């Protein structure tokens, strides 16, 4: 069983040490980039919820949830406005293949269903078209591709 813990001054440095394997680096931003993006979203009147993924006391990954758009997001896809998104998910290379990603998505969706920013119709996410692992994981939760893109990434949505 895993849990999500908010990113704080007490755990941020351990979370910054987590990395995916070299062949996955093009699929997910570093945790450093993600935490910077969370900060700039919040200072831009947006919402970001960065979490460490923990197995007991060991950090095994990072997850971030967003809501809506912030003042700085100029090319946001239409689905972003007024909806939640599973913004980031990464499991450290040493802990992959143990089901932690699937457990983390379930916990993320449980958090989103508490509607921390108010009601929404959808949760959306995006991934690189060649990332078959992500496509399979997210489709197992009912996410369906829309045919729309966020930059070069495929968008998939789940009706809440």
CSV table of N, CA and C in Angstrom, one decimal:
chain,number,residue,atom,x,y,z
A,1,UNK,N,0.8,-1.2,0.0
A,1,UNK,CA,0.0,0.0,0.0
A,1,UNK,C,0.9,1.2,0.0
A,2,UNK,N,0.5,2.2,-0.8
A,2,UNK,CA,1.3,3.4,-0.9
A,2,UNK,C,0.4,4.6,-0.4
A,3,UNK,N,1.0,5.7,-0.2
A,3,UNK,CA,0.2,6.9,0.2
A,3,UNK,C,0.8,8.1,-0.6
A,4,UNK,N,0.0,9.2,-0.6
A,4,UNK,CA,0.5,10.5,-1.2
A,4,UNK,C,0.7,11.4,0.0
A,5,UNK,N,1.9,12.1,0.0
A,5,UNK,CA,2.2,13.1,1.0
A,5,UNK,C,2.5,14.4,0.2
A,6,UNK,N,1.9,15.5,0.7
A,6,UNK,CA,2.2,16.9,0.1
A,6,UNK,C,3.7,17.1,0.1
A,7,UNK,N,4.1,17.8,-0.9
A,7,UNK,CA,5.5,18.2,-1.0
A,7,UNK,C,5.7,19.4,0.0
A,8,UNK,N,6.7,19.2,0.9
A,8,UNK,CA,7.0,20.2,1.9
A,8,UNK,C,8.5,20.4,2.0
A,9,UNK,N,8.9,21.4,2.8
A,9,UNK,CA,10.3,21.6,3.0
A,9,UNK,C,11.0,20.4,3.7
A,10,UNK,N,10.2,19.5,4.3
A,10,UNK,CA,10.8,18.3,4.9
A,10,UNK,C,11.1,17.2,3.9
A,11,UNK,N,10.3,17.2,2.8
A,11,UNK,CA,10.5,16.0,1.9
A,11,UNK,C,11.0,16.4,0.5
A,12,UNK,N,11.0,17.7,0.2
A,12,UNK,CA,11.3,18.1,-1.2
A,12,UNK,C,12.7,17.6,-1.7
A,13,UNK,N,13.7,17.6,-0.8
A,13,UNK,CA,15.0,17.2,-1.3
A,13,UNK,C,15.1,15.7,-1.6
A,14,UNK,N,14.4,14.9,-0.9
A,14,UNK,CA,14.3,13.4,-1.2
A,14,UNK,C,13.6,13.2,-2.5
A,15,UNK,N,12.5,14.0,-2.7
A,15,UNK,CA,11.8,13.8,-4.0
A,15,UNK,C,12.6,14.3,-5.2
A,16,UNK,N,13.4,15.3,-5.0
A,16,UNK,CA,14.3,15.7,-6.1
A,16,UNK,C,15.3,14.7,-6.5
A,17,UNK,N,15.6,13.8,-5.7
A,17,UNK,CA,16.6,12.7,-6.0
A,17,UNK,C,16.0,11.6,-6.9
A,18,UNK,N,14.7,11.5,-7.0
A,18,UNK,CA,14.0,10.5,-7.8
A,18,UNK,C,14.2,10.7,-9.3
A,19,UNK,N,14.4,9.7,-10.0
A,19,UNK,CA,14.5,9.8,-11.5
A,19,UNK,C,14.0,8.6,-12.2
A,20,UNK,N,13.5,8.8,-13.4
A,20,UNK,CA,13.1,7.6,-14.2
A,20,UNK,C,14.4,7.2,-15.0
A,21,UNK,N,14.3,6.0,-15.7
A,21,UNK,CA,15.4,5.5,-16.4
A,21,UNK,C,15.6,6.4,-17.6
A,22,UNK,N,16.8,6.3,-18.2
A,22,UNK,CA,17.2,7.2,-19.3
A,22,UNK,C,16.3,7.1,-20.5
A,23,UNK,N,15.7,5.9,-20.8
A,23,UNK,CA,14.9,5.8,-21.9
A,23,UNK,C,13.5,6.4,-21.7
A,24,UNK,N,13.2,6.8,-20.5
A,24,UNK,CA,11.9,7.4,-20.1
A,24,UNK,C,11.9,8.9,-20.0
A,25,UNK,N,13.1,9.5,-20.0
A,25,UNK,CA,13.3,10.9,-19.7
A,25,UNK,C,12.5,11.8,-20.7
A,26,UNK,N,12.3,11.3,-21.9
A,26,UNK,CA,11.5,12.1,-22.8
A,26,UNK,C,10.0,12.1,-22.6
A,27,UNK,N,9.6,11.2,-21.7
A,27,UNK,CA,8.1,11.0,-21.4
A,27,UNK,C,7.7,11.9,-20.2
A,28,UNK,N,8.5,12.3,-19.3
A,28,UNK,CA,8.1,13.0,-18.1
A,28,UNK,C,9.1,14.0,-17.7
A,29,UNK,N,8.7,15.2,-17.3
A,29,UNK,CA,9.6,16.2,-16.8
A,29,UNK,C,10.2,15.8,-15.5
A,30,UNK,N,11.3,16.4,-15.2
A,30,UNK,CA,12.0,16.1,-13.9
A,30,UNK,C,11.1,16.6,-12.7
A,31,UNK,N,11.3,16.0,-11.6
A,31,UNK,CA,10.6,16.5,-10.4
A,31,UNK,C,10.9,18.0,-10.1
A,32,UNK,N,12.1,18.4,-10.4
A,32,UNK,CA,12.5,19.8,-10.2
A,32,UNK,C,11.7,20.7,-11.0
A,33,UNK,N,11.6,20.3,-12.3
A,33,UNK,CA,10.7,21.1,-13.2
A,33,UNK,C,9.3,21.1,-12.8
A,34,UNK,N,8.8,20.0,-12.3
A,34,UNK,CA,7.4,19.9,-11.9
A,34,UNK,C,7.1,20.8,-10.7
A,35,UNK,N,8.0,20.8,-9.7
A,35,UNK,CA,7.8,21.6,-8.5
A,35,UNK,C,7.9,23.1,-8.9
A,36,UNK,N,8.8,23.5,-9.8
A,36,UNK,CA,8.9,24.8,-10.3
A,36,UNK,C,7.5,25.2,-10.9
A,37,UNK,N,7.0,24.3,-11.8
A,37,UNK,CA,5.8,24.6,-12.5
A,37,UNK,C,4.6,24.7,-11.5
A,38,UNK,N,4.6,23.9,-10.4
A,38,UNK,CA,3.6,24.0,-9.4
A,38,UNK,C,3.6,25.4,-8.8
A,39,UNK,N,4.8,25.8,-8.4
A,39,UNK,CA,5.0,27.1,-7.8
A,39,UNK,C,4.5,28.3,-8.7
A,40,UNK,N,4.9,28.2,-10.0
A,40,UNK,CA,4.5,29.3,-10.9
A,40,UNK,C,3.0,29.3,-11.2
A,41,UNK,N,2.4,28.1,-11.2
A,41,UNK,CA,1.0,28.0,-11.4
A,41,UNK,C,0.3,28.7,-10.2
A,42,UNK,N,0.7,28.3,-9.0
A,42,UNK,CA,0.1,28.9,-7.8
A,42,UNK,C,0.2,30.4,-7.8
A,43,UNK,N,1.4,30.9,-8.1
A,43,UNK,CA,1.6,32.4,-8.1
A,43,UNK,C,0.9,33.0,-9.2
A,44,UNK,N,0.5,32.3,-10.2
A,44,UNK,CA,-0.3,32.8,-11.3
A,44,UNK,C,-1.7,32.6,-11.2
A,45,UNK,N,-2.2,32.5,-10.0
A,45,UNK,CA,-3.7,32.3,-9.7
A,45,UNK,C,-4.2,31.0,-10.2
A,46,UNK,N,-3.4,30.0,-10.2
A,46,UNK,CA,-3.8,28.6,-10.6
A,46,UNK,C,-3.7,27.7,-9.4
A,47,UNK,N,-4.0,26.4,-9.7
A,47,UNK,CA,-4.0,25.4,-8.7
A,47,UNK,C,-3.0,24.3,-9.1
A,48,UNK,N,-2.2,23.9,-8.1
A,48,UNK,CA,-1.3,22.7,-8.3
A,48,UNK,C,-1.2,22.0,-7.0
A,49,UNK,N,-1.2,20.7,-7.0
A,49,UNK,CA,-1.1,19.9,-5.8
A,49,UNK,C,0.0,18.8,-6.1
A,50,UNK,N,1.2,19.2,-5.7
A,50,UNK,CA,2.3,18.2,-5.8
A,50,UNK,C,2.4,17.3,-4.6
A,51,UNK,N,2.6,16.0,-4.9
A,51,UNK,CA,2.7,15.0,-3.9
A,51,UNK,C,3.9,14.1,-4.1
A,52,UNK,N,4.5,13.6,-3.0
A,52,UNK,CA,5.4,12.5,-3.1
A,52,UNK,C,4.6,11.3,-2.9
A,53,UNK,N,5.0,10.2,-3.6
A,53,UNK,CA,4.4,8.9,-3.5
A,53,UNK,C,5.3,8.1,-2.6
A,54,UNK,N,4.7,7.5,-1.5
A,54,UNK,CA,5.5,6.8,-0.5
A,54,UNK,C,5.0,5.4,-0.3
A,55,UNK,N,6.0,4.5,-0.2
A,55,UNK,CA,5.8,3.2,0.3
A,55,UNK,C,6.4,3.1,1.7
A,56,UNK,N,5.5,3.1,2.7
A,56,UNK,CA,5.9,3.3,4.1
A,56,UNK,C,6.7,4.6,4.2
A,57,UNK,N,7.9,4.6,4.6
A,57,UNK,CA,8.7,5.9,4.7
A,57,UNK,C,9.6,6.2,3.6
A,58,UNK,N,9.5,5.4,2.5
A,58,UNK,CA,10.4,5.5,1.4
A,58,UNK,C,9.7,6.2,0.2
A,59,UNK,N,10.3,7.4,-0.3
A,59,UNK,CA,9.7,8.0,-1.4
A,59,UNK,C,10.0,7.2,-2.7
A,60,UNK,N,8.9,6.8,-3.4
A,60,UNK,CA,9.1,6.0,-4.6
A,60,UNK,C,8.7,6.7,-5.9
A,61,UNK,N,8.1,7.9,-5.8
A,61,UNK,CA,7.6,8.6,-7.0
A,61,UNK,C,7.1,10.0,-6.6
A,62,UNK,N,6.6,10.6,-7.7
A,62,UNK,CA,6.0,12.0,-7.6
A,62,UNK,C,4.8,12.0,-8.5
A,63,UNK,N,3.8,12.8,-8.0
A,63,UNK,CA,2.5,13.0,-8.7
A,63,UNK,C,2.1,14.4,-8.5
A,64,UNK,N,1.5,15.0,-9.5
A,64,UNK,CA,1.0,16.3,-9.4
A,64,UNK,C,-0.4,16.4,-10.1
A,65,UNK,N,-1.3,17.1,-9.4
A,65,UNK,CA,-2.6,17.3,-9.9
A,65,UNK,C,-2.8,18.8,-10.1
A,66,UNK,N,-3.5,19.2,-11.1
A,66,UNK,CA,-3.8,20.6,-11.4
A,66,UNK,C,-5.3,20.8,-11.6
A,67,UNK,N,-5.7,22.1,-11.6
A,67,UNK,CA,-7.1,22.4,-11.9
A,67,UNK,C,-7.1,23.7,-12.7
A,68,UNK,N,-7.9,23.7,-13.7
A,68,UNK,CA,-8.1,24.9,-14.5
A,68,UNK,C,-6.8,25.4,-15.2
A,69,UNK,N,-6.7,26.7,-15.4
A,69,UNK,CA,-5.6,27.3,-16.0
A,69,UNK,C,-5.1,28.4,-15.2
A,70,UNK,N,-3.8,28.8,-15.3
A,70,UNK,CA,-3.3,29.9,-14.5
A,70,UNK,C,-3.0,31.1,-15.5
A,71,UNK,N,-2.6,32.2,-14.9
A,71,UNK,CA,-2.4,33.4,-15.7
A,71,UNK,C,-1.4,33.3,-16.8
A,72,UNK,N,-0.4,32.4,-16.6
A,72,UNK,CA,0.7,32.3,-17.5
A,72,UNK,C,0.5,31.2,-18.7
A,73,UNK,N,-0.5,30.4,-18.6
A,73,UNK,CA,-0.7,29.3,-19.5
A,73,UNK,C,-1.4,29.9,-20.8
A,74,UNK,N,-0.7,30.3,-21.8
A,74,UNK,CA,-1.3,30.9,-22.9
A,74,UNK,C,-1.8,30.0,-24.0
A,75,UNK,N,-1.3,28.7,-24.0
A,75,UNK,CA,-1.8,27.8,-25.1
A,75,UNK,C,-2.5,26.6,-24.5
A,76,UNK,N,-3.2,26.8,-23.4
A,76,UNK,CA,-3.9,25.7,-22.7
A,76,UNK,C,-5.0,25.1,-23.6
A,77,UNK,N,-5.1,23.8,-23.6
A,77,UNK,CA,-6.2,23.1,-24.4
A,77,UNK,C,-7.5,23.5,-23.7
A,78,UNK,N,-8.6,23.5,-24.5
A,78,UNK,CA,-9.9,23.8,-24.1
A,78,UNK,C,-10.3,23.0,-22.9
A,79,UNK,N,-10.0,21.7,-22.8
A,79,UNK,CA,-10.4,20.8,-21.7
A,79,UNK,C,-9.8,21.3,-20.4
A,80,UNK,N,-8.7,22.1,-20.4
A,80,UNK,CA,-8.1,22.5,-19.1
A,80,UNK,C,-9.0,23.4,-18.3
A,81,UNK,N,-9.8,24.2,-19.0
A,81,UNK,CA,-10.5,25.2,-18.3
A,81,UNK,C,-11.7,24.6,-17.5
A,82,UNK,N,-11.6,24.8,-16.2
A,82,UNK,CA,-12.6,24.3,-15.3
A,82,UNK,C,-12.6,22.8,-15.0
A,83,UNK,N,-11.5,22.1,-15.4
A,83,UNK,CA,-11.4,20.7,-15.1
A,83,UNK,C,-10.1,20.4,-14.4
A,84,UNK,N,-10.1,19.2,-13.8
A,84,UNK,CA,-8.9,18.7,-13.1
A,84,UNK,C,-8.0,18.0,-14.1
A,85,UNK,N,-6.7,18.0,-13.8
A,85,UNK,CA,-5.8,17.2,-14.6
A,85,UNK,C,-4.7,16.5,-13.8
A,86,UNK,N,-4.5,15.3,-14.2
A,86,UNK,CA,-3.4,14.5,-13.7
A,86,UNK,C,-2.1,15.0,-14.4
A,87,UNK,N,-1.5,16.0,-13.8
A,87,UNK,CA,-0.4,16.7,-14.5
A,87,UNK,C,0.9,16.0,-14.6
A,88,UNK,N,1.3,15.3,-13.6
A,88,UNK,CA,2.5,14.5,-13.6
A,88,UNK,C,2.4,13.2,-12.9
A,89,UNK,N,3.1,12.2,-13.3
A,89,UNK,CA,3.2,10.9,-12.6
A,89,UNK,C,4.5,10.4,-13.0
A,90,UNK,N,5.3,10.1,-12.0
A,90,UNK,CA,6.6,9.4,-12.2
A,90,UNK,C,6.9,8.4,-11.0
A,91,UNK,N,7.4,7.3,-11.4
A,91,UNK,CA,7.9,6.3,-10.4
A,91,UNK,C,9.4,6.1,-10.6
A,92,UNK,N,10.1,6.3,-9.5
A,92,UNK,CA,11.6,6.2,-9.6
A,92,UNK,C,12.0,4.8,-10.3
A,93,UNK,N,13.0,4.9,-11.1
A,93,UNK,CA,13.5,3.7,-11.8
A,93,UNK,C,13.7,2.5,-10.9
A,94,UNK,N,14.1,2.7,-9.6
A,94,UNK,CA,14.3,1.5,-8.7
A,94,UNK,C,13.1,0.9,-8.2
A,95,UNK,N,11.9,1.5,-8.4
A,95,UNK,CA,10.7,1.0,-7.9
A,95,UNK,C,9.6,0.7,-8.9
A,96,UNK,N,10.0,0.8,-10.2
A,96,UNK,CA,9.0,0.5,-11.2
A,96,UNK,C,8.7,-1.0,-11.3
A,97,UNK,N,7.5,-1.3,-11.9
A,97,UNK,CA,7.1,-2.7,-12.1
A,97,UNK,C,6.5,-3.3,-10.9
A,98,UNK,N,6.2,-2.5,-9.9
A,98,UNK,CA,5.6,-3.1,-8.6
A,98,UNK,C,4.1,-2.6,-8.4
A,99,UNK,N,3.5,-2.0,-9.4
A,99,UNK,CA,2.1,-1.5,-9.3
A,99,UNK,C,1.9,-0.2,-8.6
A,100,UNK,N,3.0,0.5,-8.3
A,100,UNK,CA,2.9,1.8,-7.6
A,100,UNK,C,2.3,2.8,-8.5
A,101,UNK,N,2.5,2.8,-9.8
A,101,UNK,CA,1.9,3.8,-10.7
A,101,UNK,C,0.4,3.6,-10.7
A,102,UNK,N,-0.1,2.4,-10.8
A,102,UNK,CA,-1.5,2.2,-10.8
A,102,UNK,C,-2.1,2.6,-9.5
A,103,UNK,N,-1.5,2.2,-8.4
A,103,UNK,CA,-2.0,2.6,-7.0
A,103,UNK,C,-2.0,4.2,-6.9
A,104,UNK,N,-1.0,4.8,-7.4
A,104,UNK,CA,-0.9,6.3,-7.4
A,104,UNK,C,-2.0,7.0,-8.2
A,105,UNK,N,-2.3,6.4,-9.4
A,105,UNK,CA,-3.4,7.0,-10.2
A,105,UNK,C,-4.7,6.8,-9.4
A,106,UNK,N,-5.0,5.7,-8.8
A,106,UNK,CA,-6.2,5.5,-8.0
A,106,UNK,C,-6.3,6.6,-6.8
A,107,UNK,N,-5.2,6.8,-6.1
A,107,UNK,CA,-5.1,7.7,-5.1
A,107,UNK,C,-5.4,9.2,-5.6
A,108,UNK,N,-4.8,9.5,-6.8
A,108,UNK,CA,-5.0,10.8,-7.4
A,108,UNK,C,-6.4,11.0,-7.7
A,109,UNK,N,-7.1,10.0,-8.3
A,109,UNK,CA,-8.5,10.1,-8.6
A,109,UNK,C,-9.4,10.2,-7.4
A,110,UNK,N,-9.0,9.5,-6.3
A,110,UNK,CA,-9.7,9.6,-5.1
A,110,UNK,C,-9.6,11.1,-4.5
A,111,UNK,N,-8.4,11.7,-4.6
A,111,UNK,CA,-8.2,13.1,-4.2
A,111,UNK,C,-9.1,14.0,-5.1
A,112,UNK,N,-9.0,13.8,-6.4
A,112,UNK,CA,-9.8,14.7,-7.3
A,112,UNK,C,-11.3,14.6,-7.0
A,113,UNK,N,-11.8,13.4,-6.7
A,113,UNK,CA,-13.2,13.3,-6.4
A,113,UNK,C,-13.6,14.0,-5.1
A,114,UNK,N,-12.7,14.4,-4.3
A,114,UNK,CA,-13.1,15.3,-3.1
A,114,UNK,C,-13.3,16.7,-3.6
A,115,UNK,N,-13.1,17.0,-4.9
A,115,UNK,CA,-13.3,18.3,-5.5
A,115,UNK,C,-12.7,19.5,-4.7
A,116,UNK,N,-11.4,19.4,-4.5
A,116,UNK,CA,-10.7,20.5,-3.7
A,116,UNK,C,-10.8,21.9,-4.3
A,117,UNK,N,-11.1,22.0,-5.6
A,117,UNK,CA,-11.2,23.3,-6.2
A,117,UNK,C,-12.6,23.5,-6.7
A,118,UNK,N,-13.6,22.7,-6.3
A,118,UNK,CA,-14.9,22.8,-6.8
A,118,UNK,C,-15.2,21.7,-7.8
A,119,UNK,N,-16.5,21.7,-8.3
A,119,UNK,CA,-16.9,20.7,-9.2
A,119,UNK,C,-16.3,20.9,-10.6
A,120,UNK,N,-16.3,19.8,-11.3
A,120,UNK,CA,-15.7,19.7,-12.6
A,120,UNK,C,-16.4,18.5,-13.3
A,121,UNK,N,-16.4,18.6,-14.7
A,121,UNK,CA,-16.9,17.5,-15.4
A,121,UNK,C,-15.9,16.4,-15.7
A,122,UNK,N,-14.6,16.8,-15.9
A,122,UNK,CA,-13.6,15.9,-16.4
A,122,UNK,C,-12.3,16.0,-15.6
A,123,UNK,N,-11.6,14.9,-15.6
A,123,UNK,CA,-10.2,14.8,-15.3
A,123,UNK,C,-9.5,14.5,-16.6
A,124,UNK,N,-8.5,15.2,-16.9
A,124,UNK,CA,-7.8,15.0,-18.2
A,124,UNK,C,-6.3,14.8,-17.9
A,125,UNK,N,-5.6,14.3,-18.9
A,125,UNK,CA,-4.1,14.2,-18.8
A,125,UNK,C,-3.6,14.1,-20.2
A,126,UNK,N,-2.3,14.1,-20.3
A,126,UNK,CA,-1.7,14.0,-21.7
A,126,UNK,C,-0.4,13.2,-21.6
A,127,UNK,N,0.0,12.6,-22.7
A,127,UNK,CA,1.2,11.8,-22.7
A,127,UNK,C,1.7,11.7,-24.1
A,128,UNK,N,2.9,11.4,-24.3
A,128,UNK,CA,3.6,11.2,-25.6
A,128,UNK,C,2.9,10.1,-26.3
A,129,UNK,N,2.6,10.3,-27.6
A,129,UNK,CA,1.9,9.2,-28.4
A,129,UNK,C,2.6,7.9,-28.3
A,130,UNK,N,3.9,7.8,-28.3
A,130,UNK,CA,4.7,6.6,-28.3
A,130,UNK,C,4.8,5.9,-26.9
A,131,UNK,N,4.2,6.6,-25.8
A,131,UNK,CA,4.3,6.0,-24.5
A,131,UNK,C,3.2,5.0,-24.3
A,132,UNK,N,3.4,3.8,-24.7
A,132,UNK,CA,2.4,2.8,-24.6
A,132,UNK,C,2.1,2.3,-23.2
A,133,UNK,N,3.1,2.4,-22.3
A,133,UNK,CA,2.8,2.1,-20.9
A,133,UNK,C,1.8,3.1,-20.3
A,134,UNK,N,2.0,4.4,-20.6
A,134,UNK,CA,1.1,5.4,-20.0
A,134,UNK,C,-0.3,5.1,-20.6
A,135,UNK,N,-0.4,4.9,-21.9
A,135,UNK,CA,-1.7,4.7,-22.6
A,135,UNK,C,-2.4,3.6,-22.0
A,136,UNK,N,-1.8,2.5,-21.8
A,136,UNK,CA,-2.4,1.3,-21.2
A,136,UNK,C,-2.8,1.5,-19.7
A,137,UNK,N,-1.9,2.2,-18.9
A,137,UNK,CA,-2.3,2.5,-17.5
A,137,UNK,C,-3.5,3.3,-17.5
A,138,UNK,N,-3.5,4.5,-18.2
A,138,UNK,CA,-4.6,5.4,-18.1
A,138,UNK,C,-5.9,4.8,-18.6
A,139,UNK,N,-5.8,4.1,-19.7
A,139,UNK,CA,-7.1,3.5,-20.3
A,139,UNK,C,-7.7,2.5,-19.3
A,140,UNK,N,-6.8,1.9,-18.5
A,140,UNK,CA,-7.4,0.9,-17.5
A,140,UNK,C,-8.3,1.6,-16.5
A,141,UNK,N,-8.2,2.9,-16.3
A,141,UNK,CA,-9.0,3.7,-15.4
A,141,UNK,C,-10.2,4.3,-16.2
A,142,UNK,N,-10.2,4.1,-17.5
A,142,UNK,CA,-11.4,4.7,-18.2
A,142,UNK,C,-11.0,5.9,-19.0
A,143,UNK,N,-9.8,6.4,-19.0
A,143,UNK,CA,-9.4,7.6,-19.7
A,143,UNK,C,-9.5,7.2,-21.2
A,144,UNK,N,-10.1,8.1,-22.0
A,144,UNK,CA,-10.2,7.9,-23.5
A,144,UNK,C,-9.5,9.0,-24.2
A,145,UNK,N,-8.8,8.7,-25.2
A,145,UNK,CA,-8.1,9.7,-26.0
A,145,UNK,C,-9.2,10.5,-26.8
A,146,UNK,N,-9.0,11.8,-26.9
A,146,UNK,CA,-10.0,12.7,-27.5
A,146,UNK,C,-9.6,13.0,-29.0
A,147,UNK,N,-8.3,12.8,-29.3
A,147,UNK,CA,-7.8,13.2,-30.7
A,147,UNK,C,-7.2,14.6,-30.6
A,148,UNK,N,-7.4,15.3,-29.5
A,148,UNK,CA,-6.8,16.6,-29.3
A,148,UNK,C,-5.4,16.4,-28.8
A,149,UNK,N,-4.6,17.5,-28.9
A,149,UNK,CA,-3.2,17.5,-28.4
A,149,UNK,C,-3.0,18.6,-27.5
A,150,UNK,N,-2.1,18.4,-26.6
A,150,UNK,CA,-1.5,19.4,-25.7
A,150,UNK,C,0.0,19.5,-26.1
A,151,UNK,N,0.3,20.4,-27.0
A,151,UNK,CA,1.6,20.5,-27.6
A,151,UNK,C,1.7,19.2,-28.5
A,152,UNK,N,2.7,18.4,-28.2
A,152,UNK,CA,2.9,17.1,-28.9
A,152,UNK,C,2.4,15.9,-28.2
A,153,UNK,N,1.6,16.1,-27.1
A,153,UNK,CA,1.1,15.0,-26.3
A,153,UNK,C,-0.4,14.8,-26.6
A,154,UNK,N,-0.8,13.5,-26.6
A,154,UNK,CA,-2.2,13.1,-26.7
A,154,UNK,C,-2.9,13.4,-25.5
A,155,UNK,N,-4.2,13.9,-25.6
A,155,UNK,CA,-5.0,14.2,-24.5
A,155,UNK,C,-6.0,13.1,-24.3
A,156,UNK,N,-6.2,12.6,-23.1
A,156,UNK,CA,-7.2,11.6,-22.7
A,156,UNK,C,-8.0,12.2,-21.6
A,157,UNK,N,-9.3,11.8,-21.5
A,157,UNK,CA,-10.2,12.4,-20.5
A,157,UNK,C,-11.0,11.3,-19.8
A,158,UNK,N,-11.4,11.6,-18.6
A,158,UNK,CA,-12.2,10.7,-17.8
A,158,UNK,C,-13.3,11.5,-17.3
A,159,UNK,N,-14.6,11.1,-17.5
A,159,UNK,CA,-15.7,11.8,-17.0
A,159,UNK,C,-15.8,11.6,-15.5
A,160,UNK,N,-15.9,12.6,-14.7
A,160,UNK,CA,-16.0,12.4,-13.2
A,160,UNK,C,-17.4,12.1,-12.8
